[in-house]
CSV table of N, CA and C in Angstrom, one decimal:
chain,number,residue,atom,x,y,z
A,188,MET,N,12.1,-25.3,30.6
A,188,MET,CA,12.2,-24.7,29.3
A,188,MET,C,10.6,-24.0,29.2
A,189,THR,N,10.6,-22.6,28.8
A,189,THR,CA,9.3,-21.9,28.3
A,189,THR,C,9.7,-21.5,27.2
A,190,ILE,N,8.6,-21.7,26.3
A,190,ILE,CA,8.5,-21.1,25.4
A,190,ILE,C,6.9,-19.9,24.9
A,191,THR,N,7.0,-19.2,24.4
A,191,THR,CA,5.7,-17.9,24.8
A,191,THR,C,5.8,-17.6,23.6
A,192,ARG,N,4.2,-17.9,23.2
A,192,ARG,CA,3.9,-17.4,21.4
A,192,ARG,C,2.8,-16.0,21.2
A,193,MET,N,3.6,-15.2,20.7
A,193,MET,CA,2.7,-14.0,21.3
A,193,MET,C,1.7,-14.0,19.3
A,194,LYS,N,0.9,-13.4,18.9
A,194,LYS,CA,-0.2,-12.8,18.1
A,194,LYS,C,0.2,-14.0,17.3
A,195,SER,N,-0.1,-15.1,17.5
A,195,SER,CA,-0.7,-16.4,16.9
A,195,SER,C,-1.8,-16.7,16.4
A,196,GLY,N,-1.5,-17.3,15.2
A,196,GLY,CA,-3.2,-17.7,14.1
A,196,GLY,C,-2.9,-19.1,14.3
A,197,ALA,N,-3.8,-19.7,13.2
A,197,ALA,CA,-3.6,-21.0,13.0
A,197,ALA,C,-2.4,-21.7,12.3
A,198,ARG,N,-1.8,-20.7,11.8
A,198,ARG,CA,-0.5,-21.0,11.0
A,198,ARG,C,0.7,-21.1,11.5
A,199,MET,N,0.6,-19.8,12.4
A,199,MET,CA,2.1,-19.2,13.0
A,199,MET,C,1.7,-18.1,13.7
A,200,SER,N,2.9,-17.8,14.8
A,200,SER,CA,3.0,-17.1,15.7
A,200,SER,C,3.8,-16.0,14.7
A,201,GLN,N,3.7,-14.6,15.2
A,201,GLN,CA,4.5,-13.4,14.6
A,201,GLN,C,5.4,-13.3,15.4
A,202,ILE,N,5.8,-14.0,17.1
A,202,ILE,CA,6.9,-13.7,18.1
A,202,ILE,C,6.8,-14.7,18.6
A,203,VAL,N,7.6,-15.3,18.7
A,203,VAL,CA,8.0,-16.7,19.7
A,203,VAL,C,9.3,-16.1,20.6
A,204,ILE,N,9.2,-16.8,21.7
A,204,ILE,CA,10.3,-16.7,22.4
A,204,ILE,C,10.8,-17.7,23.3
A,205,HIS,N,11.7,-17.7,23.4
A,205,HIS,CA,12.3,-19.1,24.0
A,205,HIS,C,13.7,-18.9,24.6
A,206,ASN,N,13.6,-19.4,25.9
A,206,ASN,CA,14.4,-18.8,27.0
A,206,ASN,C,14.6,-17.2,26.9
A,207,ASN,N,15.9,-16.6,26.7
A,207,ASN,CA,16.2,-15.2,26.2
A,207,ASN,C,16.3,-14.4,24.9
A,208,THR,N,15.3,-15.6,23.7
A,208,THR,CA,15.4,-15.3,22.0
A,208,THR,C,14.5,-15.0,21.5
A,209,VAL,N,14.1,-14.0,21.1
A,209,VAL,CA,13.2,-13.7,20.3
A,209,VAL,C,13.4,-14.2,18.4
A,210,TYR,N,11.9,-14.8,18.3
A,210,TYR,CA,11.8,-14.8,16.9
A,210,TYR,C,11.3,-14.9,15.8
A,211,LEU,N,11.0,-13.4,15.3
A,211,LEU,CA,9.5,-13.2,14.5
A,211,LEU,C,9.7,-13.9,13.3
A,212,ALA,N,8.6,-13.8,12.6
A,212,ALA,CA,7.8,-14.6,11.5
A,212,ALA,C,8.4,-13.8,10.7
A,213,GLY,N,8.6,-14.2,9.2
A,213,GLY,CA,9.1,-13.2,8.2
A,213,GLY,C,7.7,-12.2,8.1
A,214,GLN,N,8.9,-11.0,8.1
A,214,GLN,CA,7.9,-9.7,8.0
A,214,GLN,C,7.7,-9.0,6.7
A,215,VAL,N,6.8,-8.4,5.9
A,215,VAL,CA,6.9,-7.9,4.7
A,215,VAL,C,6.0,-6.4,4.9
A,216,GLY,N,6.3,-5.7,3.5
A,216,GLY,CA,6.0,-4.3,3.8
A,216,GLY,C,4.4,-4.2,3.2
A,217,THR,N,3.8,-3.4,2.6
A,217,THR,CA,2.7,-2.9,2.0
A,217,THR,C,2.9,-3.3,0.2
A,218,GLU,N,2.2,-4.2,0.2
A,218,GLU,CA,2.2,-5.4,-1.3
A,218,GLU,C,1.7,-4.4,-2.1
A,219,GLY,N,2.6,-4.4,-3.1
A,219,GLY,CA,2.7,-4.0,-4.5
A,219,GLY,C,3.4,-2.4,-4.4
A,220,ALA,N,3.7,-2.1,-3.3
A,220,ALA,CA,4.3,-1.1,-3.2
A,220,ALA,C,5.9,-0.8,-3.7
A,221,ASP,N,6.7,0.1,-3.8
A,221,ASP,CA,8.2,0.0,-4.4
A,221,ASP,C,9.5,-0.6,-3.3
A,222,ILE,N,10.3,-1.0,-3.3
A,222,ILE,CA,11.3,-1.8,-2.7
A,222,ILE,C,11.6,-0.8,-1.6
A,223,ALA,N,11.5,0.4,-1.5
A,223,ALA,CA,11.8,1.4,-1.0
A,223,ALA,C,11.1,1.3,0.9
A,224,THR,N,9.5,1.3,-0.3
A,224,THR,CA,8.7,1.3,1.2
A,224,THR,C,8.1,0.2,1.8
A,225,GLN,N,8.5,-1.3,0.9
A,225,GLN,CA,8.4,-2.0,1.4
A,225,GLN,C,9.3,-2.5,2.4
A,226,THR,N,10.5,-2.1,2.2
A,226,THR,CA,11.4,-2.3,3.1
A,226,THR,C,11.1,-1.6,4.4
A,227,ARG,N,11.0,-0.1,4.1
A,227,ARG,CA,10.7,0.8,5.5
A,227,ARG,C,9.3,0.2,6.2
A,228,ASP,N,8.2,-0.3,5.4
A,228,ASP,CA,7.1,-1.0,6.3
A,228,ASP,C,7.3,-2.1,7.0
A,229,ALA,N,8.1,-2.9,6.2
A,229,ALA,CA,8.5,-4.4,7.2
A,229,ALA,C,9.4,-4.2,8.2
A,230,LEU,N,10.5,-3.4,8.5
A,230,LEU,CA,11.4,-2.7,9.1
A,230,LEU,C,10.3,-2.0,10.6
A,231,ALA,N,9.6,-1.2,10.1
A,231,ALA,CA,8.7,-0.5,11.2
A,231,ALA,C,8.5,-1.7,11.6
A,232,SER,N,7.3,-2.7,11.2
A,232,SER,CA,6.9,-4.1,11.8
A,232,SER,C,7.9,-4.6,12.9
A,233,VAL,N,9.1,-5.0,12.1
A,233,VAL,CA,10.3,-5.3,13.0
A,233,VAL,C,10.1,-4.6,14.4
A,234,ASP,N,10.2,-3.6,14.4
A,234,ASP,CA,10.4,-2.5,15.5
A,234,ASP,C,9.3,-3.1,16.2
A,235,ALA,N,7.9,-2.8,16.0
A,235,ALA,CA,6.9,-2.6,16.6
A,235,ALA,C,6.8,-4.0,17.3
A,236,LEU,N,7.0,-5.2,16.8
A,236,LEU,CA,7.1,-6.6,17.6
A,236,LEU,C,8.1,-6.7,18.3
A,237,LEU,N,9.4,-6.4,18.1
A,237,LEU,CA,10.2,-6.0,18.8
A,237,LEU,C,9.9,-5.6,20.0
A,238,ALA,N,9.5,-4.5,19.9
A,238,ALA,CA,9.1,-3.8,21.2
A,238,ALA,C,7.9,-4.7,22.0
A,239,GLU,N,7.1,-5.2,21.0
A,239,GLU,CA,5.7,-6.0,21.7
A,239,GLU,C,6.6,-6.7,22.8
A,240,ALA,N,7.5,-7.8,22.2
A,240,ALA,CA,8.3,-8.8,22.8
A,240,ALA,C,9.4,-8.2,24.1
A,241,GLY,N,9.3,-7.1,24.1
A,241,GLY,CA,10.4,-6.3,25.3
A,241,GLY,C,11.7,-6.3,24.9
A,242,THR,N,12.0,-5.9,23.3
A,242,THR,CA,13.3,-6.0,23.3
A,242,THR,C,13.4,-4.9,22.1
A,243,ASP,N,15.0,-4.7,21.7
A,243,ASP,CA,14.6,-3.5,20.2
A,243,ASP,C,15.6,-4.3,19.3
A,244,LYS,N,15.7,-3.1,18.3
A,244,LYS,CA,16.7,-3.7,17.4
A,244,LYS,C,18.2,-3.0,17.7
A,245,SER,N,18.6,-3.1,19.2
A,245,SER,CA,20.1,-2.8,19.6
A,245,SER,C,20.5,-4.5,20.1
A,246,LYS,N,19.4,-5.3,20.2
A,246,LYS,CA,19.8,-6.8,20.6
A,246,LYS,C,19.4,-7.6,19.6
A,247,LEU,N,19.5,-7.1,18.0
A,247,LEU,CA,19.4,-8.0,17.1
A,247,LEU,C,20.5,-9.2,16.8
A,248,LEU,N,20.6,-10.6,16.9
A,248,LEU,CA,21.6,-11.4,16.6
A,248,LEU,C,21.1,-11.7,15.4
A,249,GLN,N,20.5,-11.9,14.5
A,249,GLN,CA,20.5,-12.3,12.6
A,249,GLN,C,19.4,-11.9,12.2
A,250,VAL,N,19.7,-11.0,11.0
A,250,VAL,CA,18.6,-10.9,10.1
A,250,VAL,C,19.2,-11.7,9.1
A,251,ILE,N,17.7,-11.8,7.9
A,251,ILE,CA,17.2,-12.9,7.0
A,251,ILE,C,16.8,-12.5,6.1
A,252,VAL,N,17.8,-11.3,4.8
A,252,VAL,CA,16.6,-11.0,4.0
A,252,VAL,C,16.6,-11.6,2.6
A,253,TRP,N,15.1,-11.9,2.4
A,253,TRP,CA,14.8,-12.2,1.1
A,253,TRP,C,14.6,-11.0,0.1
A,254,LEU,N,14.9,-11.4,-1.3
A,254,LEU,CA,14.8,-10.2,-1.6
A,254,LEU,C,13.9,-11.2,-3.4
A,255,ALA,N,12.9,-10.8,-3.5
A,255,ALA,CA,12.5,-11.5,-5.0
A,255,ALA,C,13.1,-10.8,-6.2
A,256,ASP,N,14.2,-9.8,-6.1
A,256,ASP,CA,14.6,-9.9,-7.3
A,256,ASP,C,16.0,-9.2,-6.7
A,257,MET,N,17.7,-9.8,-6.8
A,257,MET,CA,18.3,-9.0,-6.2
A,257,MET,C,19.0,-7.7,-7.0
A,258,ALA,N,18.1,-7.4,-8.0
A,258,ALA,CA,18.5,-6.1,-8.6
A,258,ALA,C,18.0,-4.6,-7.8
A,259,ASP,N,17.0,-5.2,-6.4
A,259,ASP,CA,16.6,-4.3,-5.5
A,259,ASP,C,17.5,-4.3,-4.7
A,260,PHE,N,18.7,-4.8,-4.4
A,260,PHE,CA,19.7,-5.1,-3.7
A,260,PHE,C,20.0,-3.7,-2.5
A,261,ASP,N,20.8,-2.5,-3.9
A,261,ASP,CA,20.9,-1.5,-3.2
A,261,ASP,C,20.1,-0.4,-2.8
A,262,LYS,N,18.9,-0.7,-3.4
A,262,LYS,CA,17.9,0.2,-2.7
A,262,LYS,C,17.3,0.0,-1.7
A,263,MET,N,17.3,-1.7,-1.3
A,263,MET,CA,16.7,-2.0,-0.1
A,263,MET,C,17.9,-1.7,1.4
A,264,ASN,N,19.2,-2.1,0.4
A,264,ASN,CA,20.1,-1.7,2.0
A,264,ASN,C,20.2,0.1,2.4
A,265,ALA,N,19.7,1.0,1.5
A,265,ALA,CA,19.7,1.8,1.7
A,265,ALA,C,18.9,2.5,2.7
A,266,VAL,N,17.4,1.5,2.3
A,266,VAL,CA,16.6,2.0,3.4
A,266,VAL,C,17.4,1.1,5.3
A,267,TYR,N,17.7,-0.1,4.8
A,267,TYR,CA,18.0,-1.0,5.9
A,267,TYR,C,19.3,-0.3,6.8
A,268,ASP,N,20.3,0.6,5.8
A,268,ASP,CA,21.7,0.8,6.4
A,268,ASP,C,20.8,2.2,7.7
A,269,ALA,N,19.8,2.8,6.8
A,269,ALA,CA,19.6,3.9,7.8
A,269,ALA,C,18.6,3.3,8.9
A,270,TRP,N,18.5,2.2,9.1
A,270,TRP,CA,17.3,1.9,10.1
A,270,TRP,C,18.2,1.0,11.3
A,271,ILE,N,19.3,0.4,10.9
A,271,ILE,CA,20.0,-0.7,11.5
A,271,ILE,C,20.8,0.3,12.6
A,272,ASP,N,20.6,0.2,13.5
A,272,ASP,CA,21.6,0.1,14.8
A,272,ASP,C,23.1,0.3,14.4
A,273,PRO,N,24.1,1.2,14.0
A,273,PRO,CA,25.3,1.3,13.9
A,273,PRO,C,26.3,0.6,14.5
A,274,ALA,N,26.1,0.6,15.9
A,274,ALA,CA,26.7,0.2,17.1
A,274,ALA,C,26.7,-1.0,17.3
A,275,ASN,N,25.4,-1.9,17.0
A,275,ASN,CA,24.8,-3.2,17.1
A,275,ASN,C,24.4,-4.2,15.7
A,276,PRO,N,25.0,-4.1,15.0
A,276,PRO,CA,24.7,-4.7,13.6
A,276,PRO,C,24.6,-6.2,13.8
A,277,ALA,N,23.4,-7.0,13.4
A,277,ALA,CA,23.3,-8.4,13.3
A,277,ALA,C,24.2,-8.7,12.7
A,278,ALA,N,24.3,-10.2,12.9
A,278,ALA,CA,24.7,-11.1,11.7
A,278,ALA,C,23.8,-11.0,10.6
A,279,ARG,N,23.8,-11.3,9.3
A,279,ARG,CA,22.8,-11.0,8.2
A,279,ARG,C,23.0,-11.8,7.0
A,280,ALA,N,22.5,-12.5,6.7
A,280,ALA,CA,22.5,-12.5,5.2
A,280,ALA,C,21.4,-12.3,4.2
A,281,CYS,N,20.9,-12.2,3.0
A,281,CYS,CA,20.7,-11.9,1.8
A,281,CYS,C,20.8,-12.6,0.7
A,282,GLY,N,18.9,-12.9,-0.2
A,282,GLY,CA,19.2,-14.0,-0.9
A,282,GLY,C,18.3,-13.8,-1.9
A,283,GLU,N,18.2,-14.3,-3.0
A,283,GLU,CA,16.8,-14.0,-4.2
A,283,GLU,C,16.2,-15.2,-3.7
A,284,ALA,N,14.8,-14.9,-3.6
A,284,ALA,CA,13.8,-16.0,-3.5
A,284,ALA,C,12.5,-15.6,-4.1
A,285,LYS,N,11.5,-16.5,-4.6
A,285,LYS,CA,10.4,-16.3,-4.9
A,285,LYS,C,9.5,-16.0,-3.9
A,286,LEU,N,9.2,-15.3,-3.3
A,286,LEU,CA,8.4,-14.9,-2.4
A,286,LEU,C,7.1,-15.2,-2.6
A,287,ALA,N,5.8,-15.4,-1.0
A,287,ALA,CA,5.2,-16.4,-1.4
A,287,ALA,C,3.3,-15.6,-2.1
A,288,THR,N,3.7,-14.5,-2.2
A,288,THR,CA,2.7,-13.5,-3.1
A,288,THR,C,3.7,-12.8,-3.5
A,289,PRO,N,3.0,-12.7,-5.2
A,289,PRO,CA,3.9,-12.0,-6.1
A,289,PRO,C,4.3,-10.1,-5.6
A,290,GLY,N,3.3,-9.7,-5.1
A,290,GLY,CA,3.6,-8.3,-4.8
A,290,GLY,C,4.8,-7.6,-3.7
A,291,TYR,N,5.2,-9.2,-3.4
A,291,TYR,CA,5.9,-8.6,-2.1
A,291,TYR,C,7.6,-8.4,-2.7
A,292,THR,N,8.0,-7.5,-2.4
A,292,THR,CA,9.4,-7.9,-2.7
A,292,THR,C,10.5,-8.1,-2.0
A,293,VAL,N,10.1,-7.9,-0.7
A,293,VAL,CA,11.3,-8.4,0.4
A,293,VAL,C,10.7,-9.0,1.7
A,294,GLU,N,11.5,-9.7,2.4
A,294,GLU,CA,10.7,-10.4,3.5
A,294,GLU,C,12.1,-10.5,4.6
A,295,PHE,N,11.9,-10.0,5.8
A,295,PHE,CA,13.1,-10.0,6.6
A,295,PHE,C,12.8,-11.2,7.6
A,296,ILE,N,13.4,-11.7,7.7
A,296,ILE,CA,13.3,-12.7,9.3
A,296,ILE,C,14.2,-12.3,10.0
A,297,VAL,N,13.9,-12.3,11.6
A,297,VAL,CA,14.8,-12.0,12.2
A,297,VAL,C,14.7,-12.3,13.8
A,298,THR,N,15.6,-12.4,14.4
A,298,THR,CA,16.1,-13.1,15.8
A,298,THR,C,16.9,-12.3,16.5
A,299,ALA,N,16.5,-12.0,17.6
A,299,ALA,CA,17.0,-10.7,18.9
A,299,ALA,C,17.1,-11.3,19.7
A,300,ALA,N,18.0,-11.0,20.8
A,300,ALA,CA,17.8,-11.4,22.5
A,300,ALA,C,17.2,-10.2,23.1
A,301,LEU,N,16.3,-11.0,24.5
A,301,LEU,CA,16.0,-10.4,25.2
A,301,LEU,C,16.1,-8.7,25.8
């Protein structure tokens, strides 16, 4: 069993690869920005981390979305729908949660295949 950890700090790794599965830490956008900007920024981080791990969004398995306020659901989805590969959509869940920092409005937790 091989586990590779990338972009690791004392608390967590941004990328963990186990067998042929890539797990990303929760990705957020620019603190204090509007929901569309935070969504775009967070998904750009997802793209960059997936590329660093050797994969891309066409191989997404699961996306978990946490919104600080479900009133932002439609605005987040407008950006997400333009980003997702329509031929290869992931299994997805979305819920409302109090995020770790009040200036964040959305967080994406992503799992992908290599």
